[in-house]
């Protein structure tokens, strides 16, 4: 296997953990690329397979902010899988790959004859990974799915937003991101298992499964106690007080729901008399009287600045923090310390920043050594590594199978 592009010298002490793992990336949109980005960031040799022609419109402009952030650290091959010659070339790549990742509609990979059962006989060590909208089997398996559809079907929109104002989507594609993160985890599990068994296998998840999983305590609340959660706005569904409160300049989040935190909060706020209000002596009592608790606290917090309250509450051990916009997030000293804006050089944009990988492995550091590959930029290089001659590569181009 070739060295990871993040380790061109092959130095063992600097090699990332997935160096030597080759990944064929058939993904588009967001869920699949989110998965593959983890693999690429941690040193895998990721080869993005695209059809010849213009870049996929769903991924945005090739050099746009979304594409650059999603498709860094990859090589690119433009291969027409519908063309028999292109399909044959893909099978040669798959025969020596470690991982194939796709997020097509369930039936598309079968129609293209690139499904797990098509590739496994060629390469028993192959880990094949899929994300679909609703699962690989079942009554909805052939449906196409996107993030917001899964947010609705998976219950998230029914518990997001303020009571009485109707369903509300969250502000990020949470199912795409979660499904991608989970599939990357599943691939790691299967690669680890392969070390013991010598065999690959099929790993898959879906946007719907990811969303139901992410319901977490709201799901177990229903499954165990039969409670169907509703919308609670900025308040925590069961813990009081925990939510957004006004200050003289900007809102802050305060979490003071346990008995100890509630006591410390009342003292820090200068209102120990709240500890004697009969209805507020227990968490259950405060929950039932939520509106009055919140209004009473808000009347006090709005008299001072957010900075004043955060400093005071931090001293008292009360979890709290500002409600930042995205510019404020990246200006935050802790975010800057964590280096979540990762520098890279792009061939047309110059020196820019993308979102850093949030995983930390001591002694190893991710980075961007390749920007988004141009369409088919590494086609000849990759196919030659798979054993194709210069004449065979030229023939693929002549047949329109290779861009």
XYZ file of C-alpha atoms in Angstrom:
403
model
C 0.000 0.000 0.000
C 1.205 3.574 -0.674
C 2.155 5.797 2.220
C -0.504 8.136 3.532
C -0.472 11.540 1.797
C -0.161 13.034 5.286
C 3.120 11.155 5.722
C 5.028 11.528 2.443
C 8.324 10.503 4.055
C 6.834 7.396 5.657
C 8.351 8.176 9.054
C 6.907 5.720 11.545
C 6.838 8.269 14.342
C 4.733 10.723 12.316
C 2.497 8.267 10.489
C -1.215 8.669 11.167
C -3.184 5.615 12.355
C -4.925 4.921 9.033
C -1.803 5.216 6.887
C -1.776 2.353 4.380
C -5.579 1.986 4.358
C -6.994 2.628 0.899
C -10.585 3.910 0.664
C -12.731 4.193 -2.456
C -15.103 7.094 -1.882
C -18.355 6.868 -3.846
C -20.177 9.338 -1.624
C -21.963 12.594 -2.378
C -24.119 15.158 -0.571
C -23.094 15.227 3.128
C -23.619 12.064 5.179
C -21.146 9.912 3.256
C -18.493 12.629 2.874
C -18.704 13.286 6.625
C -17.751 9.662 7.227
C -14.947 9.683 4.682
C -13.529 12.957 5.998
C -12.638 11.184 9.255
C -10.765 8.497 7.327
C -8.939 11.045 5.172
C -8.028 13.273 8.108
C -6.485 10.337 9.968
C -4.225 9.276 7.123
C -6.176 6.923 4.862
C -5.450 7.088 1.142
C -8.913 8.202 0.047
C -9.727 8.068 -3.661
C -12.827 10.023 -4.606
C -14.641 8.347 -7.510
C -16.801 10.754 -9.538
C -18.508 10.452 -12.907
C -16.810 12.348 -15.735
C -18.474 15.716 -16.303
C -19.425 18.643 -14.055
C -19.098 18.353 -10.282
C -22.099 17.058 -8.378
C -24.451 20.013 -7.850
C -25.475 18.731 -4.413
C -21.926 19.187 -3.125
C -21.814 22.797 -4.325
C -19.051 24.372 -6.372
C -15.860 22.313 -6.249
C -13.939 25.174 -4.685
C -16.875 26.392 -2.576
C -16.754 26.502 1.215
C -18.797 23.307 1.629
C -16.894 21.170 -0.866
C -13.478 22.282 0.385
C -14.438 21.467 3.972
C -15.906 18.048 3.094
C -13.504 16.721 0.474
C -10.041 17.656 1.717
C -7.171 15.166 1.841
C -8.357 13.034 -1.103
C -7.192 12.031 -4.548
C -9.682 12.116 -7.420
C -10.603 9.757 -10.258
C -13.350 10.486 -12.810
C -14.718 7.064 -13.765
C -17.975 6.229 -15.524
C -19.334 3.209 -13.671
C -22.126 2.802 -16.241
C -19.561 2.271 -18.963
C -18.438 -1.403 -19.077
C -14.797 -0.353 -19.331
C -15.182 2.049 -16.429
C -16.954 -0.617 -14.387
C -14.145 -3.091 -15.064
C -11.558 -0.508 -13.972
C -13.479 0.101 -10.753
C -13.494 -3.616 -10.001
C -9.697 -3.619 -10.300
C -9.515 -0.765 -7.799
C -11.919 -2.547 -5.444
C -9.901 -5.746 -5.610
C -7.026 -4.076 -3.735
C -8.947 -1.543 -1.620
C -9.545 -1.822 2.115
C -12.785 0.159 2.290
C -15.565 1.242 -0.074
C -17.985 3.908 1.184
C -21.234 4.847 -0.589
C -24.480 6.649 0.203
C -26.522 6.079 -2.939
C -30.149 5.029 -2.896
C -30.246 1.410 -1.843
C -31.116 0.037 -5.295
C -28.583 2.124 -7.267
C -25.493 0.195 -6.197
C -27.222 -3.048 -7.191
C -28.107 -1.627 -10.589
C -24.492 -0.538 -11.092
C -23.270 -3.950 -9.865
C -20.998 -2.421 -7.253
C -22.870 -3.634 -4.146
C -21.174 -5.602 -1.380
C -22.127 -8.947 -2.891
C -20.568 -7.863 -6.210
C -17.242 -6.848 -4.661
C -16.769 -9.279 -1.762
C -15.870 -12.278 -3.997
C -13.082 -10.186 -5.549
C -11.722 -9.035 -2.206
C -12.724 -10.962 0.943
C -10.876 -8.410 3.115
C -12.966 -5.500 1.831
C -14.967 -3.451 4.324
C -18.020 -2.135 2.470
C -19.868 0.730 4.165
C -23.229 2.303 3.305
C -25.478 5.113 4.463
C -29.064 5.192 3.223
C -32.121 7.225 4.105
C -34.050 4.520 5.912
C -32.073 1.259 5.938
C -30.990 -1.416 3.484
C -34.140 -3.514 4.029
C -37.732 -2.872 5.034
C -40.737 -1.022 3.611
C -38.920 2.320 3.204
C -35.581 0.947 1.996
C -36.004 2.127 -1.602
C -36.957 5.668 -0.646
C -34.527 8.525 -1.001
C -33.893 10.381 2.219
C -32.427 13.745 3.190
C -31.626 15.185 6.587
C -34.784 17.203 7.186
C -37.039 14.299 6.200
C -35.310 12.176 8.842
C -35.578 15.000 11.388
C -39.336 14.920 10.901
C -39.826 11.157 10.687
C -37.422 10.510 13.552
C -39.244 12.764 16.016
C -36.673 15.532 16.371
C -38.820 18.298 14.901
C -41.638 17.478 17.318
C -39.433 18.261 20.332
C -37.503 21.224 18.857
C -38.740 24.789 19.183
C -41.203 26.546 21.454
C -44.424 24.966 22.586
C -47.379 25.754 20.360
C -45.344 27.140 17.457
C -45.270 24.001 15.361
C -42.399 21.681 14.374
C -38.929 23.149 13.977
C -35.808 21.778 12.304
C -32.474 22.184 14.020
C -29.953 24.516 12.423
C -27.492 21.884 11.199
C -27.985 18.665 9.162
C -27.735 16.619 12.328
C -28.747 13.277 10.779
C -26.264 13.557 7.930
C -23.503 14.382 10.381
C -24.465 11.745 12.934
C -24.890 8.986 10.348
C -21.501 9.885 8.873
C -19.805 9.886 12.251
C -21.406 6.568 13.200
C -20.433 4.925 9.926
C -16.810 6.008 10.396
C -16.944 4.370 13.824
C -18.452 1.229 12.295
C -15.685 1.072 9.689
C -13.080 1.284 12.445
C -14.781 -1.553 14.325
C -14.815 -3.737 11.230
C -11.193 -2.957 10.364
C -10.258 -3.935 13.920
C -12.267 -7.147 13.604
C -10.521 -7.858 10.283
C -7.202 -7.938 12.091
C -8.447 -10.983 13.996
C -10.528 -12.725 11.350
C -8.785 -11.751 8.122
C -12.159 -10.986 6.551
C -14.000 -7.773 5.768
C -17.757 -7.352 5.745
C -20.702 -5.039 5.334
C -21.291 -2.079 7.665
C -24.302 0.194 7.238
C -26.510 2.731 8.946
C -29.156 5.223 7.852
C -30.377 8.737 8.534
C -33.470 7.367 10.275
C -31.493 5.029 12.524
C -29.092 7.828 13.384
C -31.968 10.142 14.307
C -33.765 7.606 16.500
C -30.458 6.837 18.218
C -29.907 10.550 18.828
C -33.281 10.911 20.552
C -31.447 9.253 23.446
C -33.126 10.036 26.788
C -36.236 11.361 25.048
C -36.594 7.939 23.420
C -35.952 5.977 26.610
C -38.345 8.311 28.406
C -41.054 7.019 26.081
C -39.914 3.394 25.883
C -39.713 2.969 29.659
C -42.211 5.445 31.088
C -44.583 6.038 28.168
C -43.967 9.806 28.158
C -44.213 11.471 24.741
C -41.994 14.557 24.903
C -43.158 17.834 23.449
C -41.477 21.131 22.649
C -39.725 22.914 25.485
C -38.008 25.739 23.620
C -34.752 26.757 25.272
C -35.623 25.030 28.536
C -34.358 21.574 29.361
C -37.280 19.136 29.054
C -37.012 17.826 32.638
C -34.327 19.786 34.551
C -35.252 23.194 36.038
C -33.702 25.759 35.903
C -31.671 24.956 32.816
C -32.044 27.229 29.839
C -31.484 30.645 28.303
C -31.795 33.765 30.432
C -31.453 37.451 29.445
C -28.722 39.765 30.664
C -28.227 43.457 30.030
C -26.302 42.757 26.810
C -26.805 39.175 25.489
C -28.457 35.916 26.567
C -26.613 33.272 28.545
C -27.248 29.617 29.331
C -27.493 28.609 32.970
C -27.674 25.031 34.305
C -28.578 24.907 38.005
C -31.054 22.055 38.361
C -29.502 19.754 40.978
C -30.145 20.466 44.676
C -26.552 21.628 45.228
C -26.445 23.767 42.104
C -29.850 25.308 42.846
C -28.680 26.252 46.332
C -25.419 27.725 45.044
C -27.219 29.581 42.281
C -29.693 31.241 44.634
C -26.806 32.375 46.825
C -24.756 33.639 43.864
C -27.773 35.520 42.545
C -28.207 37.194 45.919
C -31.659 35.701 46.471
C -31.428 33.025 49.129
C -35.127 33.612 49.811
C -35.847 31.519 46.707
C -34.661 28.518 48.704
C -37.626 28.966 51.025
C -40.355 29.095 48.359
C -42.389 25.951 49.132
C -43.108 25.107 45.473
C -39.398 25.322 44.632
C -37.986 23.039 47.322
C -37.776 20.065 44.948
C -36.874 19.602 41.304
C -40.382 18.324 40.664
C -41.892 21.405 42.270
C -39.716 23.729 40.225
C -40.666 21.822 37.089
C -44.368 22.289 37.750
C -43.809 25.991 38.423
C -41.380 26.407 35.513
C -42.850 29.645 34.139
C -42.647 31.478 37.473
C -39.145 30.151 38.215
C -37.844 31.306 34.846
C -39.549 34.708 35.018
C -38.194 35.348 38.511
C -34.647 34.453 37.487
C -34.867 36.493 34.269
C -35.923 39.607 36.182
C -32.656 39.374 38.121
C -30.223 38.266 35.407
C -31.187 41.103 33.063
C -29.869 43.665 35.555
C -26.214 42.775 34.871
C -24.071 41.956 31.843
C -23.405 38.482 30.526
C -19.731 38.771 31.471
C -20.651 39.776 35.032
C -22.981 36.808 35.436
C -20.615 34.266 33.878
C -17.773 35.338 36.155
C -20.006 35.261 39.238
C -21.636 31.935 38.425
C -18.329 30.298 37.476
C -16.959 31.259 40.888
C -19.956 29.503 42.439
C -19.448 26.383 40.330
C -22.589 26.935 38.240
C -22.306 25.717 34.617
C -23.021 28.675 32.348
C -21.958 30.270 29.101
C -22.834 32.870 26.491
C -25.078 32.284 23.491
C -22.625 33.027 20.674
C -23.132 33.577 16.983
C -20.710 31.727 14.729
C -18.277 34.639 14.437
C -18.150 34.811 18.227
C -17.546 31.057 18.385
C -14.345 31.296 16.374
C -13.242 34.374 18.334
C -13.708 32.550 21.643
C -10.366 32.031 23.434
C -11.069 28.373 24.217
C -12.076 27.586 20.624
C -8.927 29.347 19.441
C -6.858 27.345 21.921
C -8.410 24.116 20.625
C -7.475 25.210 17.073
C -10.874 24.319 15.646
C -10.211 26.604 12.664
C -7.607 24.541 10.809
C -5.341 26.290 8.287
C -4.899 24.991 4.766
C -3.679 26.254 1.425
C -6.105 26.053 -1.500
C -5.020 26.321 -5.116
C -7.493 29.108 -5.936
C -8.527 30.506 -2.556
C -5.025 30.726 -1.130
C -4.519 30.460 2.628
C -7.854 29.663 4.279
C -9.287 27.798 7.264
C -11.604 24.792 7.466
C -13.236 23.089 10.443
C -10.722 20.928 12.297
C -11.243 17.291 13.180
C -12.482 17.239 16.803
C -10.711 13.996 17.796
C -7.453 14.248 19.701
C -4.895 11.448 19.744
C -1.854 12.369 21.780
C 1.300 12.289 19.699
C -0.581 12.536 16.397
C -1.892 15.568 14.565
C -4.201 15.847 11.595
C -3.946 18.551 8.970
C -4.771 19.338 5.361
C -2.156 18.275 2.850
C -4.480 18.073 -0.167
C -7.297 20.408 -1.103
C -10.315 19.162 -3.066
C -9.040 17.135 -6.013
C -9.826 18.450 -9.462
C -12.206 16.252 -11.417
C -10.173 13.176 -12.389
C -6.941 14.832 -11.262
C -5.292 11.601 -10.111
C -6.966 9.138 -12.459
C -3.902 7.904 -14.328
C -1.828 7.798 -11.140
C -4.375 5.730 -9.202
C -5.144 3.320 -12.038
C -1.441 2.739 -12.628
C -1.107 1.799 -8.956
C -3.876 -0.750 -9.532
C -1.807 -2.345 -12.281
C -3.219 -0.782 -15.456
C -0.734 0.020 -18.184
C -0.459 3.382 -19.896
C -2.085 1.835 -22.961
C -5.029 0.532 -20.927
C -5.505 3.931 -19.300
C -5.425 5.619 -22.698
C -8.021 3.134 -23.947
C -10.306 3.981 -21.024
C -10.097 7.646 -22.003
C -10.796 6.813 -25.624
C -13.927 4.905 -24.603
C -15.168 7.823 -22.501
C -14.906 5.775 -19.305
C -12.190 7.908 -17.716
C -12.290 11.674 -17.385
